[in-house]
Short mmCIF file of N, CA and C in Angstrom, two decimals:
data_model
loop_
_atom_site.label_atom_id
_atom_site.label_comp_id
_atom_site.label_asym_id
_atom_site.label_seq_id
_atom_site.Cartn_x
_atom_site.Cartn_y
_atom_site.Cartn_z
N MET A 391 121.10 152.10 118.29
CA MET A 391 120.20 150.71 118.22
C MET A 391 119.88 150.44 116.99
N ALA A 392 120.47 149.79 116.20
CA ALA A 392 119.96 149.05 114.79
C ALA A 392 118.50 148.76 114.87
N ASP A 393 117.64 148.95 114.06
CA ASP A 393 116.72 148.02 113.41
C ASP A 393 116.72 146.64 113.32
N GLU A 394 116.24 145.83 113.82
CA GLU A 394 115.96 143.92 113.53
C GLU A 394 115.51 144.24 112.18
N VAL A 395 116.02 143.50 111.24
CA VAL A 395 115.43 143.00 109.63
C VAL A 395 114.45 142.08 109.90
N ASP A 396 112.90 142.55 109.38
CA ASP A 396 111.80 141.44 109.69
C ASP A 396 112.58 140.31 108.80
N LYS A 397 112.22 139.03 109.33
CA LYS A 397 112.67 137.83 108.37
C LYS A 397 111.48 136.99 107.97
N PRO A 398 110.68 136.93 106.86
CA PRO A 398 109.96 136.28 106.49
C PRO A 398 109.60 134.84 107.22
N SER A 399 108.50 134.72 107.45
CA SER A 399 108.25 133.30 108.20
C SER A 399 107.67 132.24 107.31
N THR A 400 107.54 132.24 106.40
CA THR A 400 106.96 131.53 105.18
C THR A 400 107.62 131.84 103.83
N GLY A 401 107.99 130.99 103.17
CA GLY A 401 108.65 131.13 101.91
C GLY A 401 109.14 129.98 100.84
N GLU A 402 110.05 129.80 100.37
CA GLU A 402 110.48 128.87 99.66
C GLU A 402 112.04 129.50 99.66
N LEU A 403 112.85 128.26 100.20
CA LEU A 403 114.60 128.30 99.66
C LEU A 403 115.19 127.12 99.06
N LEU A 404 115.72 127.80 97.61
CA LEU A 404 116.26 126.69 96.71
C LEU A 404 114.96 125.75 96.52
N GLY A 405 113.89 126.62 96.14
CA GLY A 405 112.41 125.64 95.80
C GLY A 405 112.21 124.36 97.04
N VAL A 406 112.50 124.54 97.95
CA VAL A 406 111.87 123.59 99.09
C VAL A 406 111.08 124.84 100.15
N PRO A 407 109.75 124.46 100.40
CA PRO A 407 108.93 125.52 101.27
C PRO A 407 109.30 125.36 102.50
N TYR A 408 109.12 126.35 103.37
CA TYR A 408 109.37 126.29 104.92
C TYR A 408 108.28 127.26 105.20
N ASN A 409 107.94 127.06 106.42
CA ASN A 409 106.71 127.89 107.22
C ASN A 409 106.94 127.63 108.79
N PHE A 410 107.38 129.11 109.55
CA PHE A 410 107.51 129.06 110.89
C PHE A 410 106.36 129.87 111.61
N GLU A 411 105.63 130.09 110.92
CA GLU A 411 104.27 130.35 111.80
C GLU A 411 103.82 129.84 112.88
N ARG A 412 103.23 130.24 113.77
CA ARG A 412 102.74 129.64 114.70
C ARG A 412 101.82 128.65 114.10
N PRO A 413 101.53 127.67 114.31
CA PRO A 413 100.57 126.68 113.63
C PRO A 413 99.22 126.50 114.46
N SER A 414 98.02 126.61 114.28
CA SER A 414 96.90 126.38 114.68
C SER A 414 96.29 125.06 114.62
N ILE A 415 95.36 124.63 115.39
CA ILE A 415 95.12 122.95 115.18
C ILE A 415 94.17 122.73 113.65
N GLY A 416 93.40 124.06 113.29
CA GLY A 416 92.72 124.00 112.01
C GLY A 416 93.61 123.59 110.86
N ARG A 417 94.82 124.90 111.30
CA ARG A 417 95.75 124.54 109.96
C ARG A 417 96.64 123.11 109.84
N MET A 418 96.91 122.83 111.39
CA MET A 418 97.74 121.58 111.27
C MET A 418 96.89 120.53 110.65
N LEU A 419 95.49 120.33 111.02
CA LEU A 419 94.78 119.23 110.72
C LEU A 419 94.53 119.32 108.84
N SER A 420 94.20 120.49 108.43
CA SER A 420 93.38 120.85 107.25
C SER A 420 94.80 120.50 106.25
N SER A 421 96.12 120.74 106.72
CA SER A 421 97.04 120.55 106.14
C SER A 421 97.66 118.99 105.35
N TYR A 422 96.94 118.09 106.20
CA TYR A 422 97.32 116.90 106.01
C TYR A 422 96.33 115.98 105.01
N TRP A 423 94.64 116.74 105.07
CA TRP A 423 93.69 116.47 104.03
C TRP A 423 93.63 117.40 103.05
N LYS A 424 94.13 117.36 102.06
CA LYS A 424 93.36 118.36 101.10
C LYS A 424 93.63 117.17 99.65
N PRO A 425 91.98 117.42 99.56
CA PRO A 425 91.93 115.91 98.50
C PRO A 425 92.22 116.61 97.31
N ASP A 426 91.97 117.78 96.64
CA ASP A 426 92.60 118.36 95.01
C ASP A 426 93.80 118.55 95.20
N GLU A 427 94.81 117.86 96.16
CA GLU A 427 96.67 118.08 95.61
C GLU A 427 96.98 116.38 95.42
N GLY A 428 98.41 116.53 94.98
CA GLY A 428 98.82 115.25 95.23
C GLY A 428 99.46 114.96 96.25
N MET A 429 100.03 113.69 96.12
CA MET A 429 100.79 113.00 96.98
C MET A 429 101.59 113.79 98.34
N LEU A 430 102.30 114.71 97.88
CA LEU A 430 102.65 115.43 98.42
C LEU A 430 102.34 117.01 99.20
N VAL A 431 102.21 117.46 100.32
CA VAL A 431 101.97 118.97 100.61
C VAL A 431 102.93 119.69 101.27
N GLU A 432 102.74 120.75 101.36
CA GLU A 432 103.85 121.63 102.14
C GLU A 432 103.53 121.34 103.67
N LYS A 433 104.26 121.18 104.02
CA LYS A 433 104.21 121.10 105.81
C LYS A 433 103.41 122.01 106.52
N PRO A 434 102.77 121.94 107.47
CA PRO A 434 102.02 123.06 108.65
C PRO A 434 103.03 123.72 109.06
N PHE A 435 104.30 123.40 109.66
CA PHE A 435 104.94 123.60 110.36
C PHE A 435 106.37 123.23 110.14
N GLY A 436 107.45 123.87 109.97
CA GLY A 436 108.99 123.13 109.54
C GLY A 436 109.41 123.58 108.02
N ILE A 437 110.15 122.92 107.76
CA ILE A 437 110.92 122.45 106.25
C ILE A 437 109.93 121.53 105.27
N GLY A 438 110.03 121.69 104.20
CA GLY A 438 109.72 120.49 103.39
C GLY A 438 108.47 120.13 103.13
N TYR A 439 108.42 118.62 102.68
CA TYR A 439 107.05 118.56 102.34
C TYR A 439 106.51 117.07 103.49
N THR A 440 105.05 117.23 103.25
CA THR A 440 104.72 115.82 103.81
C THR A 440 103.54 115.14 103.42
N LEU A 441 103.06 113.88 103.71
CA LEU A 441 102.03 112.88 103.01
C LEU A 441 100.64 113.82 102.94
N ASN A 442 100.13 113.61 102.07
CA ASN A 442 99.04 114.22 101.80
C ASN A 442 97.77 112.73 102.35
N LEU A 443 97.09 112.41 103.08
CA LEU A 443 96.30 111.67 103.50
C LEU A 443 94.90 111.40 102.79
N ALA A 444 95.04 112.37 101.97
CA ALA A 444 93.69 112.56 101.27
C ALA A 444 94.17 111.38 100.01
N ASN A 445 95.40 111.24 99.92
CA ASN A 445 95.57 111.01 98.20
C ASN A 445 96.04 109.12 98.75
N TRP A 446 95.38 108.49 97.60
CA TRP A 446 95.71 107.23 97.95
C TRP A 446 96.89 106.40 97.81
N ARG A 447 97.99 107.17 97.12
CA ARG A 447 99.05 106.73 97.38
C ARG A 447 100.25 106.99 98.45
N SER A 448 99.51 108.11 99.23
CA SER A 448 100.10 108.24 100.54
C SER A 448 99.97 106.83 101.59
N TRP A 449 98.89 106.55 101.58
CA TRP A 449 98.68 105.21 102.39
C TRP A 449 98.92 103.95 101.84
N ILE A 450 99.56 103.98 100.71
CA ILE A 450 100.64 102.87 100.04
C ILE A 450 101.93 102.91 100.60
N VAL A 451 102.38 104.07 100.71
CA VAL A 451 103.69 104.58 101.10
C VAL A 451 103.34 104.19 102.77
N LEU A 452 102.70 104.38 103.47
CA LEU A 452 102.40 104.10 104.93
C LEU A 452 102.34 102.76 105.31
N ALA A 453 101.73 101.96 103.93
CA ALA A 453 101.52 100.46 104.32
C ALA A 453 103.04 99.68 104.15
N VAL A 454 103.55 100.09 103.10
CA VAL A 454 105.02 99.99 102.74
C VAL A 454 105.93 100.15 103.91
N ALA A 455 106.17 101.32 104.69
CA ALA A 455 106.80 101.68 105.60
C ALA A 455 106.71 100.57 106.80
N GLY A 456 105.20 100.46 107.10
CA GLY A 456 104.81 99.71 108.12
C GLY A 456 105.00 98.46 108.20
N ALA A 457 105.29 97.77 106.76
CA ALA A 457 105.23 96.31 106.48
C ALA A 457 106.86 96.33 106.66
N LEU A 458 107.94 96.98 106.25
CA LEU A 458 109.40 97.09 106.36
C LEU A 458 109.54 97.47 108.09
N LEU A 459 109.22 97.99 108.65
CA LEU A 459 109.32 98.12 109.94
C LEU A 459 108.90 97.20 110.66
N TRP A 460 107.84 96.23 110.39
CA TRP A 460 107.28 95.15 111.20
C TRP A 460 108.54 94.00 110.39
N HIS A 461 108.96 94.12 109.07
CA HIS A 461 110.06 92.99 108.90
C HIS A 461 111.14 92.57 109.85
N GLU A 462 111.45 94.44 109.74
CA GLU A 462 112.81 94.67 110.60
C GLU A 462 112.95 94.02 112.04
N ARG A 463 111.72 94.59 112.78
CA ARG A 463 111.69 94.35 114.16
C ARG A 463 111.61 92.40 114.03
N LYS A 464 110.83 92.10 113.40
CA LYS A 464 110.47 90.42 113.73
C LYS A 464 111.98 89.86 113.56
N GLY A 465 112.86 90.01 112.64
CA GLY A 465 114.68 89.83 112.14
C GLY A 465 115.05 90.13 113.61
N GLU A 466 114.75 91.17 114.02
CA GLU A 466 115.65 91.19 115.44
C GLU A 466 115.27 90.19 116.16
N GLN A 467 114.35 90.04 116.13
CA GLN A 467 113.54 89.01 117.72
C GLN A 467 114.12 88.04 117.16
N GLN A 468 114.12 87.26 116.42
CA GLN A 468 114.36 85.62 115.80
C GLN A 468 116.30 85.71 115.82
N ALA A 469 116.78 87.17 115.77
CA ALA A 469 118.34 87.01 115.85
C ALA A 469 118.61 86.84 117.25
N ALA A 470 117.61 87.55 117.90
CA ALA A 470 118.10 87.66 119.34
C ALA A 470 117.74 86.19 120.08
N SER A 471 116.48 85.55 119.37
CA SER A 471 116.42 84.32 120.42
C SER A 471 117.35 83.03 119.73
N ALA A 472 118.16 83.22 118.35
CA ALA A 472 118.93 82.36 117.88
C ALA A 472 120.11 82.57 118.79
N GLU A 473 120.54 83.57 119.40
CA GLU A 473 121.90 83.88 120.08
C GLU A 473 121.73 83.27 121.67
N GLU A 474 120.45 82.99 122.19
CA GLU A 474 120.38 82.23 123.49
C GLU A 474 120.90 80.74 124.08
N GLY A 475 120.73 79.93 122.91
CA GLY A 475 121.43 78.61 123.20
C GLY A 475 122.71 78.77 122.55
N PRO A 476 123.26 77.33 123.02
CA PRO A 476 124.64 77.04 122.54
C PRO A 476 125.01 76.43 121.37
N VAL A 477 125.85 76.85 120.60
CA VAL A 477 126.02 76.62 118.93
C VAL A 477 127.06 75.50 119.27
N GLU A 478 126.89 74.50 118.60
CA GLU A 478 127.89 73.26 118.04
C GLU A 478 128.32 73.28 116.95
N VAL A 479 129.71 73.44 116.97
CA VAL A 479 130.76 73.25 116.26
C VAL A 479 131.31 71.93 115.68
N VAL A 480 131.15 71.73 114.56
CA VAL A 480 131.44 70.49 113.76
C VAL A 480 132.94 70.84 112.98
N VAL A 481 133.63 69.82 113.28
CA VAL A 481 135.08 70.09 112.78
C VAL A 481 135.50 68.76 111.50
N ASP A 482 135.67 68.95 110.69
CA ASP A 482 136.04 67.33 110.01
C ASP A 482 137.48 67.64 109.76
N ASP A 483 138.19 66.75 110.51
CA ASP A 483 139.35 66.62 109.94
C ASP A 483 139.67 65.11 108.94
N ASP A 484 140.23 65.68 108.06
CA ASP A 484 140.23 64.99 106.70
C ASP A 484 141.79 64.38 106.61
#
């Protein structure tokens, strides 16, 4: 029987951090609130980065994303209501 190679559960691959250790609740909560860090911080579980909610720029990103989502859904509702009624077509024969 061959010995299995221990694969690291945390590290970096091509400059992108990863962490596959089982997260505790404390680590999950503290990873999203780091006052001394920038806008992006390493994810507590998985691959890549996430928003640091202690940074004011993150709140701007969330507000813009929320506004875009609201605008998209409002447009879908207006398009659906416009399709409900009959459409009159006027043909001008010159």
